[in-house]
Amino acid sequence: MSTAPASPGDVIEHVNGNIQHGRKVNEFLELIEQRAQDSGIRPHLLTLQELQEGQAQLVSDRLGLAFVEAPNVRPGSRNALFYDAAAFQPNTEWVPYLEGIRHRPATARLFMVDPATGNLSRRKLSVASIHGNFGNPEARSDQLRWLLSNMVKDKRIALISGDWNSWPQGRAPLTMDNVADRAYALDRSILGDDGVFRPDDQADRMLTYRHMVWVGGHAATVLGQKGAVQPSTEHGPDKERQRIPAADLPPAGLGPIDRTYVSEELLPALVSAEILATPEVQAISDHLPEVTRWNRSALWGVMNAHVRTVRH
């Protein structure tokens, strides 16, 4: 069960979102600002994908957050992560992701700040905003393997969030054989040893094997928050040819492409997870944002724990 926060001040909020080519970044910011005004809770962490040149600075200025932006090998579609400097501080020794892939993940290692004393936590949280290669499942796999081997070593804790371009286990389509857009069907499929293509769920399998947990799935099954596992894409008229026929949907329902994963240790601090799916939100992007909320005191307890790690 989650640890319920005593007040809005004891909540850490994370928002993940792919803002379609940055086209409606202002509308996205208006959504975030309105939610903060209504709830009294402002985001402390953001992981965003498909931002365009200069938009990370715009988000930073509007929301008062520091940011780390990953360069791209060609203009546009940058990944970025943002953090509240009153809640988190970066580990300046962290070396960013350097491989020459198109959508480089934005990465940071963040200490948590004790709001009462200003002390930094003993442990660091590895945070990444990731956008999986849309057309190459092997590239998606390689990208994730690098992140896990370099950022989430044994006994280290992490929050990795973004657009995976693949589904969670048990919530992937049964087949892509009947999808009208055949390029899309191949992009989202992996070829098995039996010579049969199947929908890609490799990222979820790899993360789960590393004992990381899909936050939305945990919120739905343990906390009863069913709005955390609905599809985050395939809305809008331009997605008609990519839609999965009803007969090919999994019994549990199609899962979201956009997901957040955390180390198991962080789960007791989880308060809630939700995919925002109103018509107003759907008009902002072809991906729906996910909001997760965490009990600040419980999160501090995990991040300030005495844990002996070994550098391999």
PDB file of N, CA, C and O in Angstrom, residues 273-306:
ATOM      1  N   ALA A 273      -0.815   7.062  -9.608  1.00  0.00           N
ATOM      2  CA  ALA A 273      -0.377   7.149 -10.997  1.00  0.00           C
ATOM      3  C   ALA A 273      -1.619   7.269 -11.865  1.00  0.00           C
ATOM      4  O   ALA A 273      -2.633   6.631 -11.601  1.00  0.00           O
ATOM      5  N   GLU A 274      -1.513   8.080 -12.907  1.00  0.00           N
ATOM      6  CA  GLU A 274      -2.677   8.325 -13.758  1.00  0.00           C
ATOM      7  C   GLU A 274      -2.224   8.764 -15.144  1.00  0.00           C
ATOM      8  O   GLU A 274      -1.284   9.544 -15.277  1.00  0.00           O
ATOM      9  N   ILE A 275      -2.882   8.244 -16.169  1.00  0.00           N
ATOM     10  CA  ILE A 275      -2.721   8.744 -17.525  1.00  0.00           C
ATOM     11  C   ILE A 275      -3.857   9.714 -17.785  1.00  0.00           C
ATOM     12  O   ILE A 275      -5.030   9.374 -17.638  1.00  0.00           O
ATOM     13  N   LEU A 276      -3.507  10.947 -18.135  1.00  0.00           N
ATOM     14  CA  LEU A 276      -4.518  11.983 -18.344  1.00  0.00           C
ATOM     15  C   LEU A 276      -5.128  11.805 -19.728  1.00  0.00           C
ATOM     16  O   LEU A 276      -4.418  11.870 -20.732  1.00  0.00           O
ATOM     17  N   ALA A 277      -6.446  11.611 -19.786  1.00  0.00           N
ATOM     18  CA  ALA A 277      -7.063  11.195 -21.051  1.00  0.00           C
ATOM     19  C   ALA A 277      -8.326  11.958 -21.395  1.00  0.00           C
ATOM     20  O   ALA A 277      -9.199  11.426 -22.065  1.00  0.00           O
ATOM     21  N   THR A 278      -8.459  13.191 -20.956  1.00  0.00           N
ATOM     22  CA  THR A 278      -9.628  13.979 -21.328  1.00  0.00           C
ATOM     23  C   THR A 278      -9.501  14.435 -22.786  1.00  0.00           C
ATOM     24  O   THR A 278      -8.389  14.474 -23.342  1.00  0.00           O
ATOM     25  N   PRO A 279     -10.603  14.809 -23.438  1.00  0.00           N
ATOM     26  CA  PRO A 279     -10.515  15.317 -24.814  1.00  0.00           C
ATOM     27  C   PRO A 279      -9.586  16.512 -24.937  1.00  0.00           C
ATOM     28  O   PRO A 279      -8.883  16.651 -25.955  1.00  0.00           O
ATOM     29  N   GLU A 280      -9.541  17.360 -23.925  1.00  0.00           N
ATOM     30  CA  GLU A 280      -8.660  18.529 -23.968  1.00  0.00           C
ATOM     31  C   GLU A 280      -7.197  18.107 -23.990  1.00  0.00           C
ATOM     32  O   GLU A 280      -6.385  18.691 -24.711  1.00  0.00           O
ATOM     33  N   VAL A 281      -6.868  17.097 -23.194  1.00  0.00           N
ATOM     34  CA  VAL A 281      -5.493  16.606 -23.169  1.00  0.00           C
ATOM     35  C   VAL A 281      -5.160  15.878 -24.474  1.00  0.00           C
ATOM     36  O   VAL A 281      -4.065  16.011 -25.020  1.00  0.00           O
ATOM     37  N   GLN A 282      -6.106  15.122 -24.996  1.00  0.00           N
ATOM     38  CA  GLN A 282      -5.876  14.401 -26.241  1.00  0.00           C
ATOM     39  C   GLN A 282      -5.576  15.341 -27.399  1.00  0.00           C
ATOM     40  O   GLN A 282      -4.881  14.959 -28.347  1.00  0.00           O
ATOM     41  N   ALA A 283      -6.099  16.570 -27.328  1.00  0.00           N
ATOM     42  CA  ALA A 283      -5.871  17.535 -28.408  1.00  0.00           C
ATOM     43  C   ALA A 283      -4.464  18.115 -28.392  1.00  0.00           C
ATOM     44  O   ALA A 283      -4.035  18.738 -29.366  1.00  0.00           O
ATOM     45  N   ILE A 284      -3.726  17.920 -27.301  1.00  0.00           N
ATOM     46  CA  ILE A 284      -2.390  18.508 -27.174  1.00  0.00           C
ATOM     47  C   ILE A 284      -1.346  17.708 -27.942  1.00  0.00           C
ATOM     48  O   ILE A 284      -0.438  18.273 -28.551  1.00  0.00           O
ATOM     49  N   SER A 285      -1.453  16.375 -27.917  1.00  0.00           N
ATOM     50  CA  SER A 285      -0.413  15.539 -28.510  1.00  0.00           C
ATOM     51  C   SER A 285      -0.998  14.189 -28.904  1.00  0.00           C
ATOM     52  O   SER A 285      -2.084  13.805 -28.458  1.00  0.00           O
ATOM     53  N   ASP A 286      -0.246  13.449 -29.738  1.00  0.00           N
ATOM     54  CA  ASP A 286      -0.656  12.084 -30.068  1.00  0.00           C
ATOM     55  C   ASP A 286      -0.226  11.096 -28.986  1.00  0.00           C
ATOM     56  O   ASP A 286      -0.442   9.887 -29.125  1.00  0.00           O
ATOM     57  N   HIS A 287       0.386  11.590 -27.911  1.00  0.00           N
ATOM     58  CA  HIS A 287       0.690  10.780 -26.726  1.00  0.00           C
ATOM     59  C   HIS A 287       0.076  11.461 -25.511  1.00  0.00           C
ATOM     60  O   HIS A 287       0.116  12.689 -25.392  1.00  0.00           O
ATOM     61  N   LEU A 288      -0.466  10.663 -24.595  1.00  0.00           N
ATOM     62  CA  LEU A 288      -1.063  11.212 -23.389  1.00  0.00           C
ATOM     63  C   LEU A 288      -0.037  11.246 -22.255  1.00  0.00           C
ATOM     64  O   LEU A 288       0.748  10.293 -22.098  1.00  0.00           O
ATOM     65  N   PRO A 289      -0.033  12.310 -21.448  1.00  0.00           N
ATOM     66  CA  PRO A 289       0.927  12.384 -20.339  1.00  0.00           C
ATOM     67  C   PRO A 289       0.536  11.478 -19.179  1.00  0.00           C
ATOM     68  O   PRO A 289      -0.636  11.154 -18.979  1.00  0.00           O
ATOM     69  N   GLU A 290       1.538  11.087 -18.433  1.00  0.00           N
ATOM     70  CA  GLU A 290       1.348  10.292 -17.217  1.00  0.00           C
ATOM     71  C   GLU A 290       1.814  11.121 -16.027  1.00  0.00           C
ATOM     72  O   GLU A 290       2.856  11.767 -16.083  1.00  0.00           O
ATOM     73  N   VAL A 291       1.037  11.087 -14.948  1.00  0.00           N
ATOM     74  CA  VAL A 291       1.392  11.799 -13.716  1.00  0.00           C
ATOM     75  C   VAL A 291       1.533  10.777 -12.591  1.00  0.00           C
ATOM     76  O   VAL A 291       0.632   9.975 -12.351  1.00  0.00           O
ATOM     77  N   THR A 292       2.676  10.784 -11.925  1.00  0.00           N
ATOM     78  CA  THR A 292       2.853   9.949 -10.731  1.00  0.00           C
ATOM     79  C   THR A 292       3.155  10.853  -9.542  1.00  0.00           C
ATOM     80  O   THR A 292       3.822  11.881  -9.687  1.00  0.00           O
ATOM     81  N   ARG A 293       2.639  10.475  -8.387  1.00  0.00           N
ATOM     82  CA  ARG A 293       2.860  11.251  -7.173  1.00  0.00           C
ATOM     83  C   ARG A 293       3.455  10.356  -6.085  1.00  0.00           C
ATOM     84  O   ARG A 293       3.076   9.192  -5.949  1.00  0.00           O
ATOM     85  N   TRP A 294       4.360  10.955  -5.314  1.00  0.00           N
ATOM     86  CA  TRP A 294       5.155  10.202  -4.343  1.00  0.00           C
ATOM     87  C   TRP A 294       5.131  10.918  -3.004  1.00  0.00           C
ATOM     88  O   TRP A 294       5.146  12.146  -2.939  1.00  0.00           O
ATOM     89  N   ASN A 295       5.095  10.161  -1.943  1.00  0.00           N
ATOM     90  CA  ASN A 295       5.170  10.713  -0.597  1.00  0.00           C
ATOM     91  C   ASN A 295       6.600  11.176  -0.340  1.00  0.00           C
ATOM     92  O   ASN A 295       7.542  10.386  -0.360  1.00  0.00           O
ATOM     93  N   ARG A 296       6.765  12.485  -0.125  1.00  0.00           N
ATOM     94  CA  ARG A 296       8.112  13.047   0.030  1.00  0.00           C
ATOM     95  C   ARG A 296       8.862  12.422   1.200  1.00  0.00           C
ATOM     96  O   ARG A 296      10.048  12.079   1.084  1.00  0.00           O
ATOM     97  N   SER A 297       8.186  12.268   2.338  1.00  0.00           N
ATOM     98  CA  SER A 297       8.859  11.718   3.518  1.00  0.00           C
ATOM     99  C   SER A 297       9.309  10.278   3.287  1.00  0.00           C
ATOM    100  O   SER A 297      10.422   9.888   3.651  1.00  0.00           O
ATOM    101  N   ALA A 298       8.428   9.478   2.665  1.00  0.00           N
ATOM    102  CA  ALA A 298       8.783   8.085   2.391  1.00  0.00           C
ATOM    103  C   ALA A 298       9.896   8.001   1.355  1.00  0.00           C
ATOM    104  O   ALA A 298      10.793   7.157   1.451  1.00  0.00           O
ATOM    105  N   LEU A 299       9.856   8.886   0.360  1.00  0.00           N
ATOM    106  CA  LEU A 299      10.907   8.907  -0.657  1.00  0.00           C
ATOM    107  C   LEU A 299      12.247   9.291  -0.036  1.00  0.00           C
ATOM    108  O   LEU A 299      13.289   8.698  -0.347  1.00  0.00           O
ATOM    109  N   TRP A 300      12.221  10.259   0.865  1.00  0.00           N
ATOM    110  CA  TRP A 300      13.448  10.642   1.555  1.00  0.00           C
ATOM    111  C   TRP A 300      13.997   9.463   2.363  1.00  0.00           C
ATOM    112  O   TRP A 300      15.218   9.238   2.397  1.00  0.00           O
ATOM    113  N   GLY A 301      13.110   8.708   2.983  1.00  0.00           N
ATOM    114  CA  GLY A 301      13.564   7.557   3.758  1.00  0.00           C
ATOM    115  C   GLY A 301      14.339   6.562   2.909  1.00  0.00           C
ATOM    116  O   GLY A 301      15.338   5.977   3.364  1.00  0.00           O
ATOM    117  N   VAL A 302      13.900   6.350   1.668  1.00  0.00           N
ATOM    118  CA  VAL A 302      14.611   5.446   0.764  1.00  0.00           C
ATOM    119  C   VAL A 302      15.923   6.067   0.295  1.00  0.00           C
ATOM    120  O   VAL A 302      16.971   5.426   0.298  1.00  0.00           O
ATOM    121  N   MET A 303      15.873   7.330  -0.075  1.00  0.00           N
ATOM    122  CA  MET A 303      17.046   7.960  -0.671  1.00  0.00           C
ATOM    123  C   MET A 303      18.129   8.304   0.345  1.00  0.00           C
ATOM    124  O   MET A 303      19.288   8.491  -0.022  1.00  0.00           O
ATOM    125  N   ASN A 304      17.751   8.375   1.608  1.00  0.00           N
ATOM    126  CA  ASN A 304      18.756   8.699   2.629  1.00  0.00           C
ATOM    127  C   ASN A 304      19.193   7.476   3.425  1.00  0.00           C
ATOM    128  O   ASN A 304      19.913   7.594   4.411  1.00  0.00           O
ATOM    129  N   ALA A 305      18.776   6.290   2.989  1.00  0.00           N
ATOM    130  CA  ALA A 305      19.137   5.070   3.712  1.00  0.00           C
ATOM    131  C   ALA A 305      20.627   4.754   3.537  1.00  0.00           C
ATOM    132  O   ALA A 305      21.256   5.109   2.542  1.00  0.00           O
ATOM    133  N   HIS A 306      21.181   4.108   4.549  1.00  0.00           N
ATOM    134  CA  HIS A 306      22.560   3.622   4.470  1.00  0.00           C
ATOM    135  C   HIS A 306      22.576   2.361   3.616  1.00  0.00           C
ATOM    136  O   HIS A 306      22.078   1.318   4.031  1.00  0.00           O
TER     137      HIS A 306
END
